[in-house]
Coordinates of C-alpha atoms and ligand atoms in Angstrom, one line a residue:
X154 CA -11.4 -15.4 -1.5
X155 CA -11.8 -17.5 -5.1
X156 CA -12.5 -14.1 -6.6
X157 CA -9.0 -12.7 -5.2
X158 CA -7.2 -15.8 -5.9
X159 CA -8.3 -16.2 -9.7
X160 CA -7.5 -12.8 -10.3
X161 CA -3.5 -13.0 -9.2
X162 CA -3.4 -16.7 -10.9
X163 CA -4.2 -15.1 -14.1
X164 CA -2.4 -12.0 -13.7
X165 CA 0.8 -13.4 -12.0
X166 CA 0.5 -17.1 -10.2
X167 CA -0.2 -18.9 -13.3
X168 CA 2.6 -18.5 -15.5
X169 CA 5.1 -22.0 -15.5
X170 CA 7.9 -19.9 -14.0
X171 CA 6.0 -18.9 -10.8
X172 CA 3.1 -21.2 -9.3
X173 CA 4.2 -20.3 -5.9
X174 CA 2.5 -21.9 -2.9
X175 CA -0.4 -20.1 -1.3
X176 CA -0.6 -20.3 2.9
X177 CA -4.0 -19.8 4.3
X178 CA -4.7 -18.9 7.8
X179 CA -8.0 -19.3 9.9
X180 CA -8.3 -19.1 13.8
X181 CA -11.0 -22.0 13.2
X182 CA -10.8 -25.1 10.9
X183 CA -11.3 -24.6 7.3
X184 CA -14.1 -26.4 5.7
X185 CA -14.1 -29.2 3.5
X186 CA -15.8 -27.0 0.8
X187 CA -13.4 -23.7 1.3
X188 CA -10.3 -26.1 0.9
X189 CA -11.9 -28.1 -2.3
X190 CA -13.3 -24.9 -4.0
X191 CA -9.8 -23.0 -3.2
X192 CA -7.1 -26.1 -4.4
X193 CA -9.4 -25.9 -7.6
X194 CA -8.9 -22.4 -9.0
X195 CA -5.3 -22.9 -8.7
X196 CA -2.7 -25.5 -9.7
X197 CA -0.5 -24.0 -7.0
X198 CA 0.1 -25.6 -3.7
X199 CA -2.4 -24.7 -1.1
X200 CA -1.9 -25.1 2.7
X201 CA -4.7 -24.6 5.2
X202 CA -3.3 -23.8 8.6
X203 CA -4.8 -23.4 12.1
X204 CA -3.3 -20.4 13.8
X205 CA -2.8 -21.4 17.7
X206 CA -5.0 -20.5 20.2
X207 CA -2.2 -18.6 21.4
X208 CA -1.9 -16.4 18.5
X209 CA -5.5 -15.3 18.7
X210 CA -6.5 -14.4 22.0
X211 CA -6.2 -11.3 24.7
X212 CA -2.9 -11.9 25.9
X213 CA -2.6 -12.8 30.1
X214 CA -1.5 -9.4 31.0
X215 CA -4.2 -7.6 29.2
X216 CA -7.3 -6.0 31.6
X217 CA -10.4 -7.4 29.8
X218 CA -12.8 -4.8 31.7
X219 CA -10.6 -2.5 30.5
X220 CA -10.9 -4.0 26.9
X221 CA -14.5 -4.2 26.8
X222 CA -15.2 -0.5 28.4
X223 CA -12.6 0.6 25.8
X224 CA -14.0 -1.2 22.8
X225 CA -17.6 -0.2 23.4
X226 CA -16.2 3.4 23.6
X227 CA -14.3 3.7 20.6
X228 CA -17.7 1.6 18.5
X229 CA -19.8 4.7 20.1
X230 CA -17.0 7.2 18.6
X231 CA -16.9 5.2 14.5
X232 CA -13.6 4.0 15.1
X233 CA -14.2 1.1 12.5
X234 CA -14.6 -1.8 13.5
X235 CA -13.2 -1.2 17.3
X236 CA -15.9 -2.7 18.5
X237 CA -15.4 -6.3 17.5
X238 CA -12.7 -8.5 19.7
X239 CA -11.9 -10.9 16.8
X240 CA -10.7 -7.3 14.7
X241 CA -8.6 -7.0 17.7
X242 CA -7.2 -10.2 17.4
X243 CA -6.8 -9.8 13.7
X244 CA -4.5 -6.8 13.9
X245 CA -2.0 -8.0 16.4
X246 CA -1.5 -11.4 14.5
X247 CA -1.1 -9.4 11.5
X248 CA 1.1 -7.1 12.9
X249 CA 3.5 -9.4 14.7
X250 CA 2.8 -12.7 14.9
X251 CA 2.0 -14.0 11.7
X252 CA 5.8 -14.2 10.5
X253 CA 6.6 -16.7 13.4
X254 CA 3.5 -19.4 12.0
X255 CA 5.5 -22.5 12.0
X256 CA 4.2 -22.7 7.8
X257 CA 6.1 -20.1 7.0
X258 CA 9.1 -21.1 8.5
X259 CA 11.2 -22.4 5.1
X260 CA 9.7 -18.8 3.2
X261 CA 11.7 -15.6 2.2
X262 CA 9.0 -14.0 1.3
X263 CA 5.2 -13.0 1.2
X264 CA 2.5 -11.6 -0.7
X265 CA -0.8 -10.4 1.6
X266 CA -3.5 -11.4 -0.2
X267 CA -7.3 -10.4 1.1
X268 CA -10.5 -11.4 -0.2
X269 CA -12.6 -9.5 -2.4
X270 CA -9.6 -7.5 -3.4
X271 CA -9.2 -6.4 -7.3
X272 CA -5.8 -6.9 -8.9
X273 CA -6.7 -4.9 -12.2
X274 CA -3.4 -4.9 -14.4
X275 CA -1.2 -8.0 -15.5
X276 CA 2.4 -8.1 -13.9
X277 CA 4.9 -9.1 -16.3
X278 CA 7.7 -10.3 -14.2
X279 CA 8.4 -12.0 -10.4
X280 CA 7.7 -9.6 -8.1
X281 CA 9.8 -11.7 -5.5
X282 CA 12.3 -12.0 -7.7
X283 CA 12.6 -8.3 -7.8
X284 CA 12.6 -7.8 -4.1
X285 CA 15.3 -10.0 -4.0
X286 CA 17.7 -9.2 -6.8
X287 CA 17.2 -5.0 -5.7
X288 CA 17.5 -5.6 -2.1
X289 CA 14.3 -4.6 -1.2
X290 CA 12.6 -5.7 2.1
X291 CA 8.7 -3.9 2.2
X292 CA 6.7 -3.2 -1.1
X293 CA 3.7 -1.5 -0.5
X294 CA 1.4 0.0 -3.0
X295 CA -0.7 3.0 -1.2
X296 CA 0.4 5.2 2.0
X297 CA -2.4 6.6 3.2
X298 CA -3.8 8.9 6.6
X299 CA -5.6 6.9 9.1
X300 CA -8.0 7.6 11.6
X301 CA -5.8 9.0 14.6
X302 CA -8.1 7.7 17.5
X303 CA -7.9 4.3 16.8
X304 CA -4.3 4.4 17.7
X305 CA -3.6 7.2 20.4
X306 CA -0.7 6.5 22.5
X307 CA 1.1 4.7 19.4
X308 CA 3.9 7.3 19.2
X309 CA 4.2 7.9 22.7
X310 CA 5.2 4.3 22.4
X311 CA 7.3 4.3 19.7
X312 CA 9.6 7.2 21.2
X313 CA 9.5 5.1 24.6
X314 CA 11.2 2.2 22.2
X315 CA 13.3 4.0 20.9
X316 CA 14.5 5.8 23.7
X317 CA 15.6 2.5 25.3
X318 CA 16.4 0.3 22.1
X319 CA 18.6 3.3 20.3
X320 CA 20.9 1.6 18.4
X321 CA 17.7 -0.7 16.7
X322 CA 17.6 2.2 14.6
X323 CA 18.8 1.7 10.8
X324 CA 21.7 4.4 10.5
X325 CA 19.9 5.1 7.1
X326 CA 16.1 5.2 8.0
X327 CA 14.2 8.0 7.0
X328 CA 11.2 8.6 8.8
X329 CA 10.8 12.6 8.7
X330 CA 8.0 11.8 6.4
X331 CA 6.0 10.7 9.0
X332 CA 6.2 13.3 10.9
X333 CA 4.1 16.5 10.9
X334 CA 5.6 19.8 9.5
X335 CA 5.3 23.0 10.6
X336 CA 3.6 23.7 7.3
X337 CA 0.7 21.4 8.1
X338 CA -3.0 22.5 8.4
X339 CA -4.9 22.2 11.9
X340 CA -8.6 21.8 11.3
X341 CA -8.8 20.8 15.3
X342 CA -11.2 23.2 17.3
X343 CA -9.3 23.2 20.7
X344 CA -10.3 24.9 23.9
X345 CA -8.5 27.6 25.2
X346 CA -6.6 26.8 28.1
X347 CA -4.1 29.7 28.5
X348 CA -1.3 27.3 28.2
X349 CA 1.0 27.9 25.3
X350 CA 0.0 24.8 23.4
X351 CA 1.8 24.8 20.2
X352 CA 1.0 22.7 17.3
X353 CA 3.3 19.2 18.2
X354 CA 5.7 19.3 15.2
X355 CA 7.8 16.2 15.0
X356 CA 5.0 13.9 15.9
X357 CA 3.6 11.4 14.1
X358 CA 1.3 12.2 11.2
X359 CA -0.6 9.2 11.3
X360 CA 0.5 8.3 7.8
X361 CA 1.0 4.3 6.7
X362 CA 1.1 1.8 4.7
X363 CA -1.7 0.4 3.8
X364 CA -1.0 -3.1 4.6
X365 CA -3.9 -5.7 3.2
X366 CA -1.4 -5.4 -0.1
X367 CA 2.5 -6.2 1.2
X368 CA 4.8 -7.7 -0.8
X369 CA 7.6 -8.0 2.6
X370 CA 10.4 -10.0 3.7
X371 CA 9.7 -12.5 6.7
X372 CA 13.0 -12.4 7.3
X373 CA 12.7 -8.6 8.7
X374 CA 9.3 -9.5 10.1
X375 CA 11.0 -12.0 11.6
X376 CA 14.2 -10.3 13.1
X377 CA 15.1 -9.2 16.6
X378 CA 14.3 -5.5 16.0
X379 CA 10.9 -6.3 14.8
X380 CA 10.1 -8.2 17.5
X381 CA 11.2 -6.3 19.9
X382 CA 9.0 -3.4 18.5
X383 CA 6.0 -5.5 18.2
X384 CA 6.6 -7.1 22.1
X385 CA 6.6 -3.3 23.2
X386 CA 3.5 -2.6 21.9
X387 CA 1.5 -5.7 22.7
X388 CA 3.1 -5.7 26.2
X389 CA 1.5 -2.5 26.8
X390 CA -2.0 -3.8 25.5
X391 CA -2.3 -1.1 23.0
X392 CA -3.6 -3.7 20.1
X393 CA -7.3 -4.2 23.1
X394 CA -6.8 -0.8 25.0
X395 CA -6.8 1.1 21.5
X396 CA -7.2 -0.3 18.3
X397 CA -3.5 -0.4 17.0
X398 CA -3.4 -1.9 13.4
X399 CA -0.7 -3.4 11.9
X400 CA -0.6 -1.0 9.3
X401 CA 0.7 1.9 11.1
X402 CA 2.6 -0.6 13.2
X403 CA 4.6 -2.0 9.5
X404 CA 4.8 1.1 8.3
X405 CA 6.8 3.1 11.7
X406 CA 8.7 -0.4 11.9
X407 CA 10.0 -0.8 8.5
X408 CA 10.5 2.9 8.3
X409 CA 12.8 2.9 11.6
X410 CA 14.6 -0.1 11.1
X411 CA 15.1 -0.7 7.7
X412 CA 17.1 2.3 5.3
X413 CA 14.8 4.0 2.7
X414 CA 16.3 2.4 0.0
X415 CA 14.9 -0.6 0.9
X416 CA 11.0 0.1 1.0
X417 CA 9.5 -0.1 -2.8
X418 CA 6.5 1.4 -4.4
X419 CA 4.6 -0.8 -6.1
X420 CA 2.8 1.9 -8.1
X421 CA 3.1 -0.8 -11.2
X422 CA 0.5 -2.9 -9.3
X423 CA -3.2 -1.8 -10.0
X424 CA -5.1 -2.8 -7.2
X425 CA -8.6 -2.1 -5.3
X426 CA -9.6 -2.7 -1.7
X427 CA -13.0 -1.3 -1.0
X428 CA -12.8 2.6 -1.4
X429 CA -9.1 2.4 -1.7
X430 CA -7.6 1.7 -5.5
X431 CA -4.9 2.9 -7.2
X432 CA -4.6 2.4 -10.9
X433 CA -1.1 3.1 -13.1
X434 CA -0.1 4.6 -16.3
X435 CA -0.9 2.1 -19.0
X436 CA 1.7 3.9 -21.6
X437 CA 4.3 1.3 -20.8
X438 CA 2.0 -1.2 -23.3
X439 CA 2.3 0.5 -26.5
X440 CA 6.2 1.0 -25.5
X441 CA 6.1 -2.9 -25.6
X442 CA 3.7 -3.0 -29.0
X443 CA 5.8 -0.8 -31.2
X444 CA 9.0 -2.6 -29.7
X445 CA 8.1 -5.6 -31.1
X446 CA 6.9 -4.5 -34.3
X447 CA 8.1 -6.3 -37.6
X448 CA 9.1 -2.9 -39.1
X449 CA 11.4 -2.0 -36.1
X450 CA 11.0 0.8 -33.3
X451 CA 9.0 4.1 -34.2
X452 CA 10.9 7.6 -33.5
X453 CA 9.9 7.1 -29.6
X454 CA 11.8 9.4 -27.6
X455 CA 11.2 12.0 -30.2
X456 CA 7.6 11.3 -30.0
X457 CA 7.6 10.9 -26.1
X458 CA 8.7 14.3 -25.7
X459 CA 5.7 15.9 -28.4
X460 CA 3.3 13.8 -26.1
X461 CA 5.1 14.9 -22.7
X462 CA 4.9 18.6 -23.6
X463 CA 1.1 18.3 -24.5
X464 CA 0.5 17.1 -21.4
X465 CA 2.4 19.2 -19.4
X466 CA 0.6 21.6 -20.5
X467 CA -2.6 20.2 -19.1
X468 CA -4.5 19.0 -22.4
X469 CA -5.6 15.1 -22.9
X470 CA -4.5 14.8 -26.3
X471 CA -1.5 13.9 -28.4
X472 CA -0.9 16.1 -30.7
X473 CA 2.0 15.2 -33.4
X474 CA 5.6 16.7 -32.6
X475 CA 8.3 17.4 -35.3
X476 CA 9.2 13.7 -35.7
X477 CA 5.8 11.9 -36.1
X478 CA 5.0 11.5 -39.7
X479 CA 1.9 10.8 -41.5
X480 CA 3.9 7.3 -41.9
X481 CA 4.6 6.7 -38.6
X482 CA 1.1 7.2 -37.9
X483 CA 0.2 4.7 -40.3
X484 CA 2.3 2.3 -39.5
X485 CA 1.1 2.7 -35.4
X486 CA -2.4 2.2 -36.7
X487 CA -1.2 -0.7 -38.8
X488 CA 0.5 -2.1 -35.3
X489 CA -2.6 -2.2 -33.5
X490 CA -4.8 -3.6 -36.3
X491 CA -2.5 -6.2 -36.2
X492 CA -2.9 -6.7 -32.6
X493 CA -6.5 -6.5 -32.9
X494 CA -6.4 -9.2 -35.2
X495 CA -4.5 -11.5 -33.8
X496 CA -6.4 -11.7 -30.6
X497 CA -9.3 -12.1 -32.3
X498 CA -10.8 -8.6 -32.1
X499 CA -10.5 -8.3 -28.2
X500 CA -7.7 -6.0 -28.1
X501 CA -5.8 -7.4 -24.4
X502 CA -5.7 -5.1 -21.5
X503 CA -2.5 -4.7 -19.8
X504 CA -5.0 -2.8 -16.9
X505 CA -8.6 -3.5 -16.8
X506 CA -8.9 0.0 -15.0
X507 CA -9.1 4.0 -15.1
X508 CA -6.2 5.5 -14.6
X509 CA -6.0 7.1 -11.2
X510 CA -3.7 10.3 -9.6
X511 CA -1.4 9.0 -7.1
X512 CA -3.1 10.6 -4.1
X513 CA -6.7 9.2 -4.9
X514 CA -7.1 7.6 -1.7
X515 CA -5.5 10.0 1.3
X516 CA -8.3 10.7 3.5
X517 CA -10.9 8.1 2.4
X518 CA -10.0 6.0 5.9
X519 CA -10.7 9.6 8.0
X520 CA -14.1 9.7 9.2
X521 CA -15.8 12.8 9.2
X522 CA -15.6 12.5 13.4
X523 CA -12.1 12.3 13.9
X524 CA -10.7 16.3 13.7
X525 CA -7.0 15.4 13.4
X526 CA -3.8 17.7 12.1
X527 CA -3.7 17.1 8.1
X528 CA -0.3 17.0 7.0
X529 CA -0.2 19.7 4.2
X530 CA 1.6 17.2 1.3
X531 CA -0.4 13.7 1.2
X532 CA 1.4 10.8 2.3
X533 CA 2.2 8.8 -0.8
X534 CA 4.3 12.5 -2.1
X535 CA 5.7 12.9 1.4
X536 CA 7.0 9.3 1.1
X537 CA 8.1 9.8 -2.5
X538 CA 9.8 13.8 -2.1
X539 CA 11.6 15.4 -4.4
X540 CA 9.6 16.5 -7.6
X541 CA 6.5 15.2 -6.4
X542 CA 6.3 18.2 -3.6
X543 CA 6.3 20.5 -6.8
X544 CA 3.3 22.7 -6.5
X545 CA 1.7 24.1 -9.6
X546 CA 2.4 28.0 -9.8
X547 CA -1.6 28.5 -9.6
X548 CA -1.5 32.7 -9.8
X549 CA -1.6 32.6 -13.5
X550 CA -4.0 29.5 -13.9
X551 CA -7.6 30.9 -14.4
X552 CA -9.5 27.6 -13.6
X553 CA -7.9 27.6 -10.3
X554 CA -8.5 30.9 -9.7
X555 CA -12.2 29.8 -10.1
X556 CA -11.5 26.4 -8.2
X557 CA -10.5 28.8 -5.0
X558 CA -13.0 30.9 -4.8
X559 CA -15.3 27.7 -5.0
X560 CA -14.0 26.9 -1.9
X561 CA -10.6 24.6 -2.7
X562 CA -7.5 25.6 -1.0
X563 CA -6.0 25.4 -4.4
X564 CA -3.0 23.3 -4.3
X565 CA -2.5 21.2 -7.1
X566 CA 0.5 19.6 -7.8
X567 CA 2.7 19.7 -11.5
X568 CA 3.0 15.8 -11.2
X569 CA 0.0 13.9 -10.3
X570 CA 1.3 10.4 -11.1
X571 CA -1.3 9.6 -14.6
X572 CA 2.2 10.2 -16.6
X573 CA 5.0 7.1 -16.3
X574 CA 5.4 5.5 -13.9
X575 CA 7.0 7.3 -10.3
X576 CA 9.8 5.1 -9.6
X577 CA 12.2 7.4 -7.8
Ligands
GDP144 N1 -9.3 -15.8 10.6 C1 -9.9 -14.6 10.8 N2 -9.6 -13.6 9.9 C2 -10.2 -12.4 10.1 C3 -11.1 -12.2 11.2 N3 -11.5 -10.9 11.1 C4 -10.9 -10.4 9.9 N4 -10.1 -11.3 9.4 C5 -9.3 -11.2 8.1 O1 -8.4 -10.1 8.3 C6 -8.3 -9.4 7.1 C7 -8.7 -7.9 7.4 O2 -10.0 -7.9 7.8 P1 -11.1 -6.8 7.3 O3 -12.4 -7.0 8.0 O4 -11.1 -6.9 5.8 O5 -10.4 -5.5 7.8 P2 -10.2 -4.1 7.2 O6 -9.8 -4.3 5.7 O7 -9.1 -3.5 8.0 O8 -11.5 -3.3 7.3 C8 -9.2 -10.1 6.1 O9 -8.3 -10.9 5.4 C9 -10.2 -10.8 6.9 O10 -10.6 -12.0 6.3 C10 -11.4 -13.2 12.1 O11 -12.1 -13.1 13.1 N5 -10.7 -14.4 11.9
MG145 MG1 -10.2 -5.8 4.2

């Protein structure tokens, strides 16, 4: 947890404008030590709270044979971490409950914060700030598959909602981008059964959020439709029958009762949870270096556009366009010799990180095991439309060409999110 909490201090926390408070939650008391060595690498408030017994256990109505049978069956299967009850607990708290803690009562907002987490780039302004001034009520930074049997009857349940709570739904939701396509692959070996089975278009795609980093608004987390949502689910034990996360849970709730415009891709935010990391464009910081150079802006857009062509047409390099001198060239090198200098040598990171393609991490939570329905676009572009569903026109491309006959279905897209940054 220090190693988490040092690292958004330094890249966020720390500065005079922010110190916000940091709320930590525990369904057993916190240690003497944990509470000393946590105030100490921040100068933010800390609270340490107790979540109620109430919060953290298998709810009255809940079958605990039933739990336990079910459990050991989805452990035997590799749906992670199914097995353990406190995982269980863990997910419906985080899904739900956590927004009604009493401590977080006089809040707007939150940040989800995990241990051993990486937060690799700086970020330059108040995130909260942002969510606030644009209106924005869910920031998430990676949408992602999951593994389909750890959640089974989720959608059935969803549709039961909705089909009783109708008018819950945001007149301007969009959630046909969690829902499976026609045009998406099958990889499940099925028996034959005679029955005309057809693939279930207009299901759920098991697509989400990937919810140990939220930036969200407790008020929404907090609100009737929300709860209601969340109440359905728990009262129908799906969070101990299955394995119902709160990720897929956030992610169909803020998609179905919140408008579009509304949920924000934090693609600025580099950031790392085991396999999972997603690292930005790092251009933006010599945009800022040349800005505030002595002798005043270099031709930018006129160099942008050299540099954008290169790229576009798939080589690393820079070459020079019309507009970049020899003395603009200079004078860049004489920017960053400057920089150099004045911090002593050790040029600053904006990212400490490699910069990734925005669908890096689709399948990684998939085990091998689970055979489900791919949908044929990841979910980050399905979330994101528009020019990132533009395929590459791979017929002419003779490393492709290769690339399929290796064995790759050969879809590659023109944008892959390493150029700018994606805000839509
Ligand atoms: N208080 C408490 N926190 C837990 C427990 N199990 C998991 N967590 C926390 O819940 C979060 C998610 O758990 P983790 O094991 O990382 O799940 P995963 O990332 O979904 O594989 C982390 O912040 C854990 O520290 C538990 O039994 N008690
Ligand atoms: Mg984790």
């Amino acid at each position: 947890m220090v190693a988490s909490i040092l690292q958004v201090e330094s890249r966020f926390n720390g500065r005079d404008t922010h110190q916000y408070d940091w709320v930590f939650f525990n369904n057993e008391d916190f240690t003497e030590e944990f509470r000393a060595t946590i105030s100490n690498a921040t100068s933010s408030r800390c609270f340490f709270e107790r979540i109620p017994k109430e919060h953290w256990s298998i709810p009255s109505w809940v079958d605990e044979t039933r739990f336990d049978v079910g459990r050991q069956f989805m452990g035997g299967i590799g749906v992670g971490k199914a097995w353990l009850q406190s995982y269980h607990h863990m997910c419906r708290w985080n899904a739900g409950i956590f927004a009604l803690e009493e401590r977080l009562a006089n809040y707007d907002w939150y940040w989800r914060v995990e241990p051993a987490v990486k937060f690799h780039c700086d970020i330059n302004y108040d995130v909260f700030r942002f969510m606030q001034d644009n209106n924005m009520a869910y920031g998430f930074n990676m949408a992602i598959l999951d593994d389909a049997r750890s959640f089974p009857s989720l959608w059935e349940q969803t549709k039961a909602f909705i089909d009783q709570n109708g008018e819950l739904v945001d007149n301007d939701a969009d959630f046909n981008w969690l829902l499976y396509t026609a045009d998406d692959r099958d990889d499940v070996i099925r028996p034959h059964t005679g029955a005309d089975e057809g693939l279930s278009d207009g299901e759920y795609n098991n697509c989400q959020f990937y919810s140990n980093f939220e930036i969200g608004s407790l008020d929404f987390f907090r609100s009737k439709k929300h709860r209601a949502y969340f109440n359905h689910l728990d009262q129908a034990g799906g969070f101990y029958y299955e394995r119902l996360g709160d990720a897929p849970v956030h992610t169909l709730s803020v998609s179905l009762f919140l408008p579009k415009d509304r949920l924000w891709y934090f693609r600025d935010i580099g950031y790392a949870h085991g396999l999972c990391e997603q690292c930005p464009p790092h251009e933006h910081q010599l945009d800022e270096m040349i800005d505030s150079h002595p002798n005043g802006p270099l031709p930018r857009d006129a160099e942008r556009e050299a540099e954008t062509e290169t790229r576009q047409l798939g080589r690393r390099s820079v070459v020079l366009g019309p507009f970049e001198t020899l003395g603009s060239q200079h004078r860049r090198w004489k920017t960053m010799a400057q920089d150099v200098e004045r911090q002593k040598g050790i040029p600053g990171l904006s990212c400490g990180c490699t910069v990734s393609a925005i669908d890096n991490n689709n399948a990684k939570l998939v085990p091998y095991e689970s055979k489900q329905r791919k949908p044929s676009d990841t979910c980050i572009r399905k979330f994101l439309g528009g020019r990132w569903l533009v395929r590459k026109d791979m017929v002419s491309d003779l490393n492709s060409v290769a690339e399929i006959a290796a064995g790759s279905d050969g879809l590659e897209y023109v944008l892959d999110g390493r150029i700018g940054i994606p805000f839509h």
